[in-house]
GROMACS .gro file of C-alpha atoms in nm:
model
  501
    1MET     CA    1  -9.755   3.989  -9.669
    2SER     CA    2  -9.764   3.941  -9.297
    3THR     CA    3  -9.427   3.943  -9.117
    4LYS     CA    4  -9.560   3.858  -8.771
    5GLN     CA    5  -9.374   3.528  -8.739
    6ALA     CA    6  -9.139   3.409  -8.466
    7THR     CA    7  -8.880   3.259  -8.698
    8TYR     CA    8  -8.807   3.238  -9.070
    9LEU     CA    9  -8.549   3.109  -9.317
   10ILE     CA   10  -8.446   3.275  -9.645
   11GLY     CA   11  -8.423   3.072  -9.966
   12VAL     CA   12  -8.211   3.238 -10.237
   13ASP     CA   13  -8.218   3.136 -10.604
   14ILE     CA   14  -7.938   3.274 -10.825
   15GLY     CA   15  -8.053   3.239 -11.186
   16THR     CA   16  -7.929   3.347 -11.527
   17THR     CA   17  -8.191   3.622 -11.559
   18ASN     CA   18  -8.273   3.712 -11.198
   19THR     CA   19  -8.192   3.645 -10.834
   20LYS     CA   20  -8.479   3.598 -10.592
   21ALA     CA   21  -8.475   3.581 -10.212
   22ILE     CA   22  -8.784   3.466 -10.020
   23ALA     CA   23  -8.845   3.438  -9.645
   24PHE     CA   24  -9.038   3.123  -9.546
   25ASP     CA   25  -9.184   3.023  -9.215
   26GLY     CA   26  -9.170   2.660  -9.097
   27ALA     CA   27  -9.495   2.577  -9.275
   28GLY     CA   28  -9.364   2.696  -9.612
   29ASN     CA   29  -9.558   3.022  -9.622
   30PRO     CA   30  -9.372   3.303  -9.804
   31LEU     CA   31  -9.346   3.608  -9.581
   32ALA     CA   32  -9.140   3.855  -9.784
   33GLN     CA   33  -8.941   3.850 -10.106
   34ALA     CA   34  -8.706   4.054 -10.322
   35ASN     CA   35  -8.622   4.003 -10.689
   36ILE     CA   36  -8.335   4.152 -10.892
   37THR     CA   37  -8.325   4.106 -11.271
   38TYR     CA   38  -8.030   4.140 -11.510
   39SER     CA   39  -7.934   4.067 -11.869
   40PRO     CA   40  -7.649   3.884 -12.039
   41LEU     CA   41  -7.354   4.088 -12.159
   42PRO     CA   42  -7.351   4.186 -12.528
   43THR     CA   43  -7.129   3.925 -12.691
   44ALA     CA   44  -7.077   3.746 -13.021
   45ALA     CA   45  -7.308   3.466 -13.134
   46GLY     CA   46  -7.241   3.142 -12.947
   47THR     CA   47  -7.107   3.331 -12.646
   48HIS     CA   48  -7.321   3.379 -12.336
   49GLU     CA   49  -7.176   3.557 -12.033
   50LEU     CA   50  -7.296   3.741 -11.725
   51ASP     CA   51  -7.118   4.002 -11.516
   52PRO     CA   52  -7.024   3.822 -11.190
   53GLU     CA   53  -7.027   4.151 -10.997
   54THR     CA   54  -7.384   4.218 -11.110
   55LEU     CA   55  -7.492   3.874 -10.987
   56PHE     CA   56  -7.308   3.908 -10.657
   57ASP     CA   57  -7.464   4.249 -10.596
   58ALA     CA   58  -7.805   4.099 -10.676
   59VAL     CA   59  -7.753   3.831 -10.410
   60VAL     CA   60  -7.654   4.089 -10.149
   61THR     CA   61  -7.932   4.331 -10.241
   62SER     CA   62  -8.206   4.067 -10.248
   63ILE     CA   63  -8.107   3.918  -9.912
   64ARG     CA   64  -8.084   4.261  -9.753
   65GLY     CA   65  -8.422   4.352  -9.902
   66VAL     CA   66  -8.588   4.052  -9.737
   67VAL     CA   67  -8.411   4.108  -9.405
   68ASP     CA   68  -8.526   4.470  -9.402
   69ALA     CA   69  -8.883   4.366  -9.491
   70MET     CA   70  -8.895   4.123  -9.197
   71THR     CA   71  -8.942   4.387  -8.932
   72THR     CA   72  -9.029   4.121  -8.673
   73GLY     CA   73  -8.914   3.764  -8.629
   74SER     CA   74  -8.579   3.591  -8.603
   75LEU     CA   75  -8.368   3.474  -8.897
   76LEU     CA   76  -8.282   3.103  -8.868
   77GLY     CA   77  -8.051   3.081  -9.167
   78ILE     CA   78  -8.009   3.128  -9.542
   79SER     CA   79  -8.007   2.846  -9.798
   80PHE     CA   80  -7.908   2.871 -10.164
   81SER     CA   81  -8.006   2.754 -10.510
   82SER     CA   82  -7.816   2.848 -10.824
   83ALA     CA   83  -7.815   2.783 -11.195
   84MET     CA   84  -7.593   2.497 -11.310
   85HIS     CA   85  -7.292   2.475 -11.543
   86SER     CA   86  -7.148   2.824 -11.489
   87LEU     CA   87  -6.770   2.876 -11.507
   88LEU     CA   88  -6.563   3.163 -11.371
   89ALA     CA   89  -6.182   3.178 -11.364
   90VAL     CA   90  -6.037   3.364 -11.062
   91ASP     CA   91  -5.683   3.462 -10.963
   92LYS     CA   92  -5.494   3.398 -10.638
   93ALA     CA   93  -5.686   3.674 -10.462
   94GLY     CA   94  -6.023   3.541 -10.581
   95LYS     CA   95  -6.063   3.823 -10.833
   96PRO     CA   96  -6.252   3.723 -11.148
   97LEU     CA   97  -6.038   3.688 -11.459
   98THR     CA   98  -6.337   3.621 -11.683
   99ASN     CA   99  -6.705   3.695 -11.694
  100LEU     CA  100  -6.936   3.419 -11.578
  101ILE     CA  101  -6.968   3.176 -11.869
  102THR     CA  102  -7.318   3.025 -11.856
  103TRP     CA  103  -7.475   2.699 -11.972
  104ALA     CA  104  -7.587   2.868 -12.295
  105ASP     CA  105  -7.231   2.937 -12.412
  106LEU     CA  106  -7.141   2.720 -12.713
  107ARG     CA  107  -6.773   2.800 -12.765
  108SER     CA  108  -6.671   2.451 -12.654
  109SER     CA  109  -6.891   2.281 -12.915
  110ALA     CA  110  -6.595   2.132 -13.103
  111GLN     CA  111  -6.447   1.990 -12.784
  112ALA     CA  112  -6.780   1.836 -12.683
  113ALA     CA  113  -6.835   1.683 -13.027
  114ALA     CA  114  -6.486   1.529 -13.026
  115LEU     CA  115  -6.531   1.376 -12.678
  116ARG     CA  116  -6.891   1.258 -12.682
  117ASP     CA  117  -6.867   0.924 -12.868
  118THR     CA  118  -6.527   0.821 -12.734
  119ALA     CA  119  -6.462   0.568 -12.458
  120ALA     CA  120  -6.346   0.852 -12.232
  121GLY     CA  121  -6.670   1.041 -12.298
  122GLN     CA  122  -6.878   0.736 -12.211
  123HIS     CA  123  -6.683   0.680 -11.887
  124ILE     CA  124  -6.721   1.043 -11.787
  125TYR     CA  125  -7.098   1.035 -11.850
  126GLN     CA  126  -7.138   0.709 -11.654
  127HIS     CA  127  -6.945   0.839 -11.353
  128THR     CA  128  -7.053   1.203 -11.347
  129GLY     CA  129  -7.411   1.175 -11.471
  130THR     CA  130  -7.357   1.478 -11.694
  131PRO     CA  131  -7.407   1.427 -12.070
  132ILE     CA  132  -7.122   1.552 -12.287
  133HIS     CA  133  -7.223   1.895 -12.414
  134PRO     CA  134  -7.068   2.245 -12.437
  135MET     CA  135  -7.292   2.354 -12.148
  136SER     CA  136  -7.068   2.175 -11.896
  137PRO     CA  137  -6.758   2.322 -11.725
  138LEU     CA  138  -6.580   2.002 -11.832
  139CYS     CA  139  -6.594   2.105 -12.198
  140LYS     CA  140  -6.551   2.476 -12.125
  141LEU     CA  141  -6.224   2.403 -11.944
  142ARG     CA  142  -6.089   2.200 -12.234
  143TRP     CA  143  -6.185   2.482 -12.471
  144MET     CA  144  -6.012   2.740 -12.248
  145GLN     CA  145  -5.699   2.527 -12.224
  146GLU     CA  146  -5.682   2.499 -12.603
  147GLN     CA  147  -5.800   2.847 -12.706
  148GLU     CA  148  -5.697   3.068 -12.412
  149PRO     CA  149  -5.385   2.895 -12.271
  150ALA     CA  150  -5.240   3.205 -12.100
  151LEU     CA  151  -5.569   3.269 -11.919
  152PHE     CA  152  -5.604   2.900 -11.835
  153GLU     CA  153  -5.259   2.891 -11.674
  154ARG     CA  154  -5.309   3.217 -11.486
  155ALA     CA  155  -5.630   3.102 -11.321
  156GLN     CA  156  -5.591   2.983 -10.963
  157LYS     CA  157  -5.942   2.840 -10.937
  158PHE     CA  158  -6.233   2.758 -11.164
  159ILE     CA  159  -6.562   2.816 -10.985
  160GLY     CA  160  -6.933   2.893 -11.031
  161ILE     CA  161  -7.138   3.187 -10.913
  162LYS     CA  162  -7.248   3.032 -10.583
  163GLU     CA  163  -6.885   2.951 -10.502
  164LEU     CA  164  -6.794   3.316 -10.557
  165VAL     CA  165  -7.068   3.416 -10.312
  166PHE     CA  166  -6.946   3.176 -10.045
  167PHE     CA  167  -6.582   3.277 -10.100
  168ARG     CA  168  -6.666   3.643 -10.040
  169PHE     CA  169  -6.883   3.555  -9.743
  170PHE     CA  170  -6.647   3.306  -9.574
  171ASN     CA  171  -6.311   3.316  -9.758
  172GLN     CA  172  -6.359   2.947  -9.847
  173TYR     CA  173  -6.406   2.780 -10.183
  174LEU     CA  174  -6.698   2.540 -10.132
  175ILE     CA  175  -6.928   2.367 -10.379
  176ASP     CA  176  -7.234   2.160 -10.290
  177TYR     CA  177  -7.266   1.809 -10.430
  178GLY     CA  178  -7.563   1.913 -10.643
  179VAL     CA  179  -7.394   2.192 -10.837
  180ALA     CA  180  -7.072   1.985 -10.852
  181SER     CA  181  -7.263   1.697 -11.010
  182ALA     CA  182  -7.359   1.920 -11.304
  183THR     CA  183  -7.000   2.013 -11.389
  184GLY     CA  184  -6.909   1.689 -11.567
  185LEU     CA  185  -6.612   1.667 -11.329
  186PHE     CA  186  -6.770   1.508 -11.020
  187ASP     CA  187  -6.814   1.138 -10.943
  188ILE     CA  188  -7.175   1.115 -10.824
  189TYR     CA  189  -7.111   0.774 -10.665
  190ALA     CA  190  -6.789   0.849 -10.474
  191LYS     CA  191  -6.886   1.217 -10.408
  192THR     CA  192  -6.538   1.330 -10.516
  193TRP     CA  193  -6.386   1.490 -10.823
  194TYR     CA  194  -6.351   1.226 -11.098
  195PRO     CA  195  -5.986   1.170 -11.203
  196GLU     CA  196  -6.056   1.086 -11.569
  197ALA     CA  197  -6.262   1.403 -11.611
  198LEU     CA  198  -5.994   1.613 -11.443
  199ALA     CA  199  -5.731   1.467 -11.674
  200TYR     CA  200  -5.940   1.558 -11.978
  201ALA     CA  201  -5.992   1.912 -11.846
  202GLY     CA  202  -5.621   1.950 -11.768
  203ILE     CA  203  -5.660   2.044 -11.403
  204GLY     CA  204  -5.609   1.899 -11.056
  205VAL     CA  205  -5.841   1.908 -10.756
  206GLU     CA  206  -5.648   2.203 -10.613
  207ARG     CA  207  -5.797   2.425 -10.883
  208LEU     CA  208  -6.154   2.336 -10.785
  209SER     CA  209  -6.362   2.403 -10.475
  210THR     CA  210  -6.407   2.160 -10.188
  211PRO     CA  211  -6.726   1.951 -10.230
  212VAL     CA  212  -6.963   1.965  -9.932
  213SER     CA  213  -7.305   1.822  -9.848
  214PRO     CA  214  -7.604   2.025  -9.971
  215THR     CA  215  -7.716   2.041  -9.606
  216ALA     CA  216  -7.381   2.145  -9.458
  217ILE     CA  217  -7.395   2.441  -9.219
  218ILE     CA  218  -7.140   2.718  -9.269
  219ARG     CA  219  -7.092   2.986  -9.002
  220GLY     CA  220  -6.849   3.269  -8.934
  221MET     CA  221  -6.924   3.516  -9.213
  222ASP     CA  222  -6.691   3.804  -9.279
  223PRO     CA  223  -6.818   4.075  -9.039
  224ALA     CA  224  -6.824   4.344  -9.309
  225MET     CA  225  -7.036   4.122  -9.534
  226ALA     CA  226  -7.268   4.032  -9.245
  227SER     CA  227  -7.317   4.401  -9.176
  228GLN     CA  228  -7.393   4.465  -9.541
  229LEU     CA  229  -7.657   4.190  -9.535
  230GLY     CA  230  -7.797   4.313  -9.205
  231ILE     CA  231  -7.749   3.976  -9.030
  232ASP     CA  232  -7.539   3.827  -8.751
  233ALA     CA  233  -7.203   3.687  -8.867
  234GLN     CA  234  -7.284   3.351  -8.703
  235THR     CA  235  -7.608   3.306  -8.899
  236PRO     CA  236  -7.605   2.955  -9.050
  237LEU     CA  237  -7.571   2.945  -9.428
  238VAL     CA  238  -7.658   2.626  -9.616
  239PRO     CA  239  -7.504   2.557  -9.962
  240GLY     CA  240  -7.827   2.395 -10.088
  241GLY     CA  241  -7.820   2.275 -10.447
  242SER     CA  242  -7.892   2.347 -10.812
  243ASP     CA  243  -8.201   2.528 -10.935
  244GLY     CA  244  -8.340   2.236 -11.136
  245CYS     CA  245  -8.307   1.977 -10.862
  246LEU     CA  246  -8.447   2.210 -10.598
  247ALA     CA  247  -8.740   2.298 -10.824
  248GLN     CA  248  -8.822   1.926 -10.817
  249ILE     CA  249  -8.896   1.931 -10.445
  250GLY     CA  250  -9.018   2.290 -10.444
  251SER     CA  251  -9.293   2.197 -10.690
  252GLY     CA  252  -9.395   1.891 -10.484
  253ALA     CA  253  -9.294   1.618 -10.732
  254LEU     CA  254  -9.174   1.375 -10.466
  255ARG     CA  255  -9.308   1.029 -10.555
  256THR     CA  256  -9.195   0.774 -10.808
  257GLY     CA  257  -9.387   0.860 -11.123
  258ASP     CA  258  -9.406   1.232 -11.042
  259LEU     CA  259  -9.254   1.440 -11.319
  260SER     CA  260  -9.160   1.802 -11.262
  261LEU     CA  261  -9.171   2.024 -11.569
  262THR     CA  262  -9.034   2.376 -11.582
  263ILE     CA  263  -9.055   2.629 -11.861
  264GLY     CA  264  -8.891   2.966 -11.806
  265THR     CA  265  -8.622   3.106 -12.033
  266SER     CA  266  -8.543   2.743 -12.117
  267GLY     CA  267  -8.713   2.422 -12.004
  268ALA     CA  268  -8.656   2.092 -11.827
  269VAL     CA  269  -8.830   1.775 -11.708
  270ARG     CA  270  -8.710   1.567 -11.414
  271MET     CA  271  -8.794   1.276 -11.185
  272LEU     CA  272  -8.673   1.193 -10.834
  273SER     CA  273  -8.497   0.862 -10.765
  274GLN     CA  274  -8.295   0.707 -10.484
  275GLN     CA  275  -8.013   0.604 -10.716
  276PRO     CA  276  -7.874   0.724 -11.049
  277ARG     CA  277  -8.029   0.555 -11.351
  278HIS     CA  278  -7.781   0.507 -11.632
  279ASP     CA  279  -7.925   0.564 -11.979
  280PRO     CA  280  -7.736   0.357 -12.241
  281GLN     CA  281  -7.826   0.622 -12.499
  282ALA     CA  282  -7.693   0.905 -12.276
  283ARG     CA  283  -8.011   1.109 -12.322
  284ILE     CA  284  -8.067   1.216 -11.961
  285PHE     CA  285  -7.866   1.353 -11.671
  286ASN     CA  286  -7.831   1.218 -11.316
  287TYR     CA  287  -7.766   1.495 -11.062
  288VAL     CA  288  -7.731   1.488 -10.685
  289LEU     CA  289  -8.008   1.636 -10.472
  290THR     CA  290  -7.894   1.509 -10.130
  291GLU     CA  291  -7.684   1.215 -10.014
  292GLU     CA  292  -7.999   1.000 -10.035
  293TRP     CA  293  -8.172   1.140 -10.344
  294PHE     CA  294  -8.090   1.200 -10.709
  295VAL     CA  295  -8.276   1.384 -10.983
  296SER     CA  296  -8.276   1.241 -11.335
  297GLY     CA  297  -8.401   1.422 -11.642
  298GLY     CA  298  -8.308   1.656 -11.920
  299PRO     CA  299  -8.299   2.027 -12.005
  300VAL     CA  300  -8.396   2.183 -12.337
  301ASN     CA  301  -8.260   2.510 -12.468
  302ASN     CA  302  -8.598   2.651 -12.553
  303GLY     CA  303  -8.873   2.811 -12.352
  304GLY     CA  304  -8.973   3.174 -12.333
  305VAL     CA  305  -8.650   3.267 -12.512
  306LEU     CA  306  -8.783   3.103 -12.829
  307LEU     CA  307  -9.099   3.313 -12.828
  308LYS     CA  308  -8.884   3.624 -12.781
  309TRP     CA  309  -8.660   3.517 -13.069
  310TYR     CA  310  -8.950   3.457 -13.307
  311ALA     CA  311  -9.122   3.783 -13.218
  312ALA     CA  312  -8.801   3.984 -13.263
  313GLN     CA  313  -8.679   3.821 -13.582
  314PHE     CA  314  -9.005   3.764 -13.771
  315LEU     CA  315  -9.251   4.010 -13.619
  316GLU     CA  316  -9.009   4.291 -13.530
  317ARG     CA  317  -9.162   4.303 -13.186
  318SER     CA  318  -8.964   4.302 -12.862
  319PHE     CA  319  -9.071   4.126 -12.544
  320THR     CA  320  -9.044   4.335 -12.229
  321HIS     CA  321  -9.355   4.246 -12.025
  322SER     CA  322  -9.571   3.944 -11.946
  323GLU     CA  323  -9.840   4.101 -12.165
  324ASP     CA  324  -9.618   4.029 -12.466
  325PHE     CA  325  -9.631   3.657 -12.393
  326ASP     CA  326 -10.008   3.679 -12.350
  327TRP     CA  327 -10.034   3.842 -12.691
  328PHE     CA  328  -9.816   3.575 -12.854
  329LEU     CA  329 -10.017   3.288 -12.706
  330GLN     CA  330 -10.349   3.451 -12.793
  331ARG     CA  331 -10.238   3.472 -13.156
  332ALA     CA  332 -10.118   3.111 -13.147
  333ALA     CA  333 -10.454   3.002 -13.006
  334GLN     CA  334 -10.633   3.129 -13.316
  335VAL     CA  335 -10.542   2.804 -13.498
  336PRO     CA  336 -10.628   2.452 -13.383
  337ALA     CA  337 -10.404   2.198 -13.209
  338GLY     CA  338 -10.142   2.068 -13.447
  339ALA     CA  339 -10.121   2.401 -13.636
  340GLU     CA  340 -10.289   2.227 -13.933
  341GLY     CA  341  -9.982   2.018 -14.002
  342LEU     CA  342  -9.709   2.279 -13.953
  343ILE     CA  343  -9.423   2.147 -13.736
  344PHE     CA  344  -9.129   2.337 -13.588
  345LEU     CA  345  -8.803   2.176 -13.481
  346PRO     CA  346  -8.694   2.434 -13.220
  347TYR     CA  347  -8.318   2.386 -13.231
  348VAL     CA  348  -8.225   2.745 -13.322
  349GLN     CA  349  -7.964   2.744 -13.042
  350GLY     CA  350  -7.864   2.381 -13.086
  351GLU     CA  351  -8.013   2.146 -12.829
  352ARG     CA  352  -7.938   1.974 -12.505
  353ALA     CA  353  -8.160   1.677 -12.410
  354PRO     CA  354  -8.223   1.434 -12.556
  355VAL     CA  355  -7.994   1.481 -12.861
  356TRP     CA  356  -7.713   1.685 -12.694
  357ASP     CA  357  -7.613   1.840 -13.026
  358ALA     CA  358  -7.491   2.199 -13.032
  359ALA     CA  359  -7.487   2.187 -13.415
  360ALA     CA  360  -7.860   2.111 -13.447
  361LYS     CA  361  -8.069   2.369 -13.635
  362GLY     CA  362  -8.428   2.491 -13.634
  363VAL     CA  363  -8.667   2.379 -13.909
  364PHE     CA  364  -9.022   2.462 -14.016
  365PHE     CA  365  -9.167   2.150 -14.181
  366GLY     CA  366  -9.492   2.106 -14.371
  367LEU     CA  367  -9.533   2.472 -14.466
  368GLN     CA  368  -9.818   2.532 -14.715
  369ALA     CA  369  -9.987   2.830 -14.872
  370THR     CA  370 -10.276   2.795 -14.628
  371HIS     CA  371 -10.051   2.863 -14.330
  372GLY     CA  372 -10.026   3.209 -14.181
  373GLN     CA  373  -9.848   3.385 -13.899
  374ALA     CA  374 -10.066   3.233 -13.627
  375HIS     CA  375  -9.984   2.883 -13.753
  376ALA     CA  376  -9.613   2.950 -13.723
  377MET     CA  377  -9.657   3.092 -13.373
  378ARG     CA  378  -9.862   2.790 -13.266
  379ALA     CA  379  -9.599   2.556 -13.416
  380VAL     CA  380  -9.323   2.734 -13.220
  381VAL     CA  381  -9.502   2.672 -12.889
  382GLU     CA  382  -9.584   2.315 -12.985
  383GLY     CA  383  -9.219   2.260 -13.081
  384ILE     CA  384  -9.118   2.350 -12.726
  385ASN     CA  385  -9.379   2.109 -12.590
  386PHE     CA  386  -9.264   1.832 -12.824
  387SER     CA  387  -8.902   1.874 -12.713
  388LEU     CA  388  -9.003   1.835 -12.348
  389TYR     CA  389  -9.228   1.539 -12.426
  390GLU     CA  390  -8.942   1.363 -12.604
  391VAL     CA  391  -8.723   1.403 -12.294
  392ALA     CA  392  -9.009   1.280 -12.078
  393GLN     CA  393  -9.033   0.964 -12.287
  394SER     CA  394  -8.660   0.908 -12.229
  395ILE     CA  395  -8.722   0.938 -11.854
  396GLU     CA  396  -9.007   0.687 -11.871
  397GLU     CA  397  -8.787   0.437 -12.052
  398THR     CA  398  -8.502   0.481 -11.803
  399ILE     CA  399  -8.663   0.545 -11.465
  400ALA     CA  400  -9.038   0.488 -11.427
  401PRO     CA  401  -9.375   0.553 -11.595
  402ILE     CA  402  -9.512   0.903 -11.550
  403ASP     CA  403  -9.827   0.928 -11.339
  404HIS     CA  404  -9.855   1.299 -11.272
  405VAL     CA  405  -9.685   1.618 -11.393
  406TYR     CA  406  -9.603   1.913 -11.167
  407ALA     CA  407  -9.544   2.238 -11.355
  408SER     CA  408  -9.346   2.545 -11.256
  409GLY     CA  409  -9.186   2.844 -11.423
  410GLY     CA  410  -9.310   3.154 -11.596
  411PHE     CA  411  -9.522   2.965 -11.850
  412THR     CA  412  -9.765   2.861 -11.575
  413LYS     CA  413  -9.920   3.207 -11.601
  414SER     CA  414 -10.076   3.095 -11.930
  415THR     CA  415 -10.376   2.865 -11.894
  416ALA     CA  416 -10.371   2.801 -12.270
  417TRP     CA  417 -10.009   2.681 -12.274
  418LEU     CA  418 -10.072   2.463 -11.970
  419GLN     CA  419 -10.372   2.298 -12.136
  420TRP     CA  420 -10.182   2.236 -12.460
  421LEU     CA  421  -9.904   2.066 -12.271
  422THR     CA  422 -10.152   1.867 -12.061
  423ASP     CA  423 -10.321   1.737 -12.373
  424LEU     CA  424  -9.990   1.628 -12.525
  425PHE     CA  425  -9.864   1.450 -12.211
  426ASP     CA  426 -10.206   1.292 -12.148
  427LYS     CA  427 -10.148   1.321 -11.773
  428PRO     CA  428 -10.289   1.551 -11.506
  429VAL     CA  429 -10.071   1.861 -11.471
  430THR     CA  430 -10.067   2.040 -11.135
  431VAL     CA  431  -9.950   2.396 -11.086
  432SER     CA  432  -9.864   2.494 -10.733
  433SER     CA  433  -9.904   2.845 -10.598
  434THR     CA  434  -9.547   2.818 -10.464
  435ALA     CA  435  -9.375   3.155 -10.478
  436ASP     CA  436  -9.070   3.014 -10.658
  437ALA     CA  437  -9.000   2.641 -10.685
  438SER     CA  438  -8.620   2.665 -10.666
  439ALA     CA  439  -8.614   2.910 -10.376
  440THR     CA  440  -8.874   2.694 -10.201
  441GLY     CA  441  -8.658   2.385 -10.253
  442ALA     CA  442  -8.358   2.571 -10.113
  443ALA     CA  443  -8.559   2.664  -9.804
  444ILE     CA  444  -8.666   2.301  -9.756
  445LEU     CA  445  -8.301   2.189  -9.755
  446GLY     CA  446  -8.221   2.474  -9.517
  447TYR     CA  447  -8.483   2.362  -9.267
  448GLN     CA  448  -8.355   2.005  -9.302
  449ALA     CA  449  -7.998   2.115  -9.237
  450LEU     CA  450  -8.107   2.289  -8.917
  451GLY     CA  451  -8.285   1.973  -8.799
  452LEU     CA  452  -8.627   2.138  -8.818
  453MET     CA  453  -8.766   1.914  -9.098
  454ASP     CA  454  -8.718   1.549  -9.184
  455THR     CA  455  -8.905   1.537  -9.517
  456LEU     CA  456  -8.863   1.697  -9.859
  457ALA     CA  457  -9.184   1.896  -9.823
  458PHE     CA  458  -9.321   2.157  -9.589
  459ALA     CA  459  -9.572   2.000  -9.353
  460GLY     CA  460  -9.801   2.299  -9.395
  461ALA     CA  461  -9.819   2.279  -9.773
  462SER     CA  462 -10.184   2.299  -9.876
  463PRO     CA  463 -10.318   2.091 -10.167
  464ALA     CA  464 -10.593   2.346 -10.203
  465ALA     CA  465 -10.332   2.598 -10.317
  466ALA     CA  466 -10.276   2.406 -10.642
  467THR     CA  467 -10.463   2.398 -10.973
  468THR     CA  468 -10.479   2.077 -11.179
  469TYR     CA  469 -10.537   2.055 -11.554
  470TYR     CA  470 -10.677   1.740 -11.719
  471PRO     CA  471 -10.612   1.616 -12.075
  472GLN     CA  472 -10.852   1.642 -12.366
  473GLU     CA  473 -10.823   1.347 -12.603
  474THR     CA  474 -10.931   1.532 -12.919
  475SER     CA  475 -10.633   1.768 -12.907
  476ARG     CA  476 -10.391   1.488 -12.821
  477ILE     CA  477 -10.469   1.305 -13.146
  478ALA     CA  478 -10.364   1.611 -13.347
  479TYR     CA  479 -10.049   1.656 -13.139
  480LEU     CA  480  -9.938   1.293 -13.173
  481ARG     CA  481  -9.983   1.305 -13.550
  482ASN     CA  482  -9.729   1.588 -13.562
  483TYR     CA  483  -9.508   1.449 -13.289
  484GLU     CA  484  -9.431   1.129 -13.480
  485LYS     CA  485  -9.298   1.341 -13.767
  486TYR     CA  486  -9.119   1.574 -13.523
  487ARG     CA  487  -8.921   1.282 -13.380
  488GLU     CA  488  -8.802   1.181 -13.726
  489LEU     CA  489  -8.693   1.528 -13.836
  490TYR     CA  490  -8.373   1.554 -13.631
  491HIS     CA  491  -8.252   1.204 -13.709
  492ARG     CA  492  -8.308   1.249 -14.081
  493LEU     CA  493  -8.148   1.595 -14.093
  494LYS     CA  494  -7.869   1.580 -13.832
  495ASP     CA  495  -7.593   1.508 -14.083
  496LEU     CA  496  -7.702   1.812 -14.285
  497PHE     CA  497  -7.666   2.032 -13.975
  498LEU     CA  498  -7.291   1.969 -13.958
  499PRO     CA  499  -7.061   2.246 -14.088
  500ALA     CA  500  -6.926   2.199 -14.439
  501PRO     CA  501  -6.579   2.038 -14.437
   0.00000   0.00000   0.00000
C-alpha cells in the first residue's frame, strides 16, 4: 500500500476475536493496517471471557504497527470502534478484578428471564433501547450482585474494554453514547444513565463512566503511553462508537430502506434512522450512532461460529483457516436450495434477536433417510440466513421497507453464501471492498469530529469498488417453503426448551 499521503487518520476496531487498526486518508483509502487476533479464555459452558490485558496489548500493538508503517505523512487523530455489551469490574486503581465478560456470556440468563416480561423490564427496554437479555451489562450486574456479592461490592467501577483503553491513555473513565446505549443502563433520549435501570443493577452513576459524544475530542495522553504508541501526546483521540453501528456507515448503508447485514463470528442486520423506533414486541434494539442518528436492528448468535461448531462436533474437523470455510460451503452447495426439506433451528447457544431467549435450543427438523451430511451442512447455513431474515422482517415492520442490502463481514468472501442470502432476501445485495466496515465507520466519525467531513460517508468512496448480487426467484421459492416452517418451530417448541422444574 502506498503511504505517500500528507495526512491520515487511524480507525481502530476492538472486537471479540481480533483488533484491527487501519490508516485512512481523507478520501477513505486504506493506507496501512495491522491486525491482532486472540481467543476466549478456556471457561465452563455458558461463560465467555477475554483477557483484558491481551486486548489492551492488541490495541497498543496494532496502533503502533500502523504508525510505524506510515513512514511519511502526518497523523490527524485516532478514532475507535469496539464490541458491545462487555463488562469489566475494576478496583480503585483501575486494576481489573475480573476478566472481560463478553456479550456471549450466559450466566445472567435467570436474571434476564425474570426481568424481561415485567413492567420494569418493559420500561428499561423503552428507555434504553436494549432488549432484556443476558448479553447486556444490565443483567450481568444483577447476576454479579446476587452471585458474587463480595466482588460486586469491591468493584469501584464497571466498564467495557474501550473504557479501559481510555482510562490507561488519559486517566479518565469515559464512555461514548453508542457503547453506553448497548448496556441496558443508558437513556437514549436523555443521553444520561437511566435511574430505573441503575436501581435494578444495584449501582449509582459514580460506578459508571462519564458519557460523552461519539465525536468528542480527547487530548493530553499519558506521555509514557504516547511514547509506546509512537505518537504525540496531544494527538486527538475520538471515542467513536460500537462496532455494529459503525459497520452501518462503514458499509455505506445510509438511506432509509438500506439494510446492513454482517456475518462474522455472529451476525446482525440494522437500519439507520433519525429517531428510535419502539417495537411493541421488543424484537429489535435502538442504539445511538451520533446525536442525530440511531441504528435499529438485531443481532443473532450464529455466524461462522456455527459452522465451526458443526464441523468440530459432527465431522471432527477443526477450523483454523479460511480454506476450511470454503470446504464447508462447497460441501453444502452439493445439495439444492432448501436442503430437500431439511431445516435447522440454529439456537445451539440460545438466541438474541428476535426471540431474546437464552434457553432456546437447536433443532434439526424434517430429517429423512434420503438426507446426508451435505444436506445437514446446507441446512446449517440456511438456518443462519433464516435467523437474519426473520430479524430483517421485524425491522421492516418497525422502521421501513427494505430496498437494498449492504453486506460485510467474513462471509462476504464466499460468493455462494452471498447468493443464497440474496435469493432469500429477494433484494440486491452489495458488498463493498471496504477494508473493514467498523474501522471505516470509526474513521468517518473521526474525520467528522475534526471538522474535516460533514457527511457519514467518505467523499472519495467509489461505487465501482463494490460488487452487487441479484436474486434468483427459483431458489427463493424453495427457501420460503422452509422458512415458513422455520418460523413456527421456535414458537411451538419454546416451552419444551425450558429447564425441568
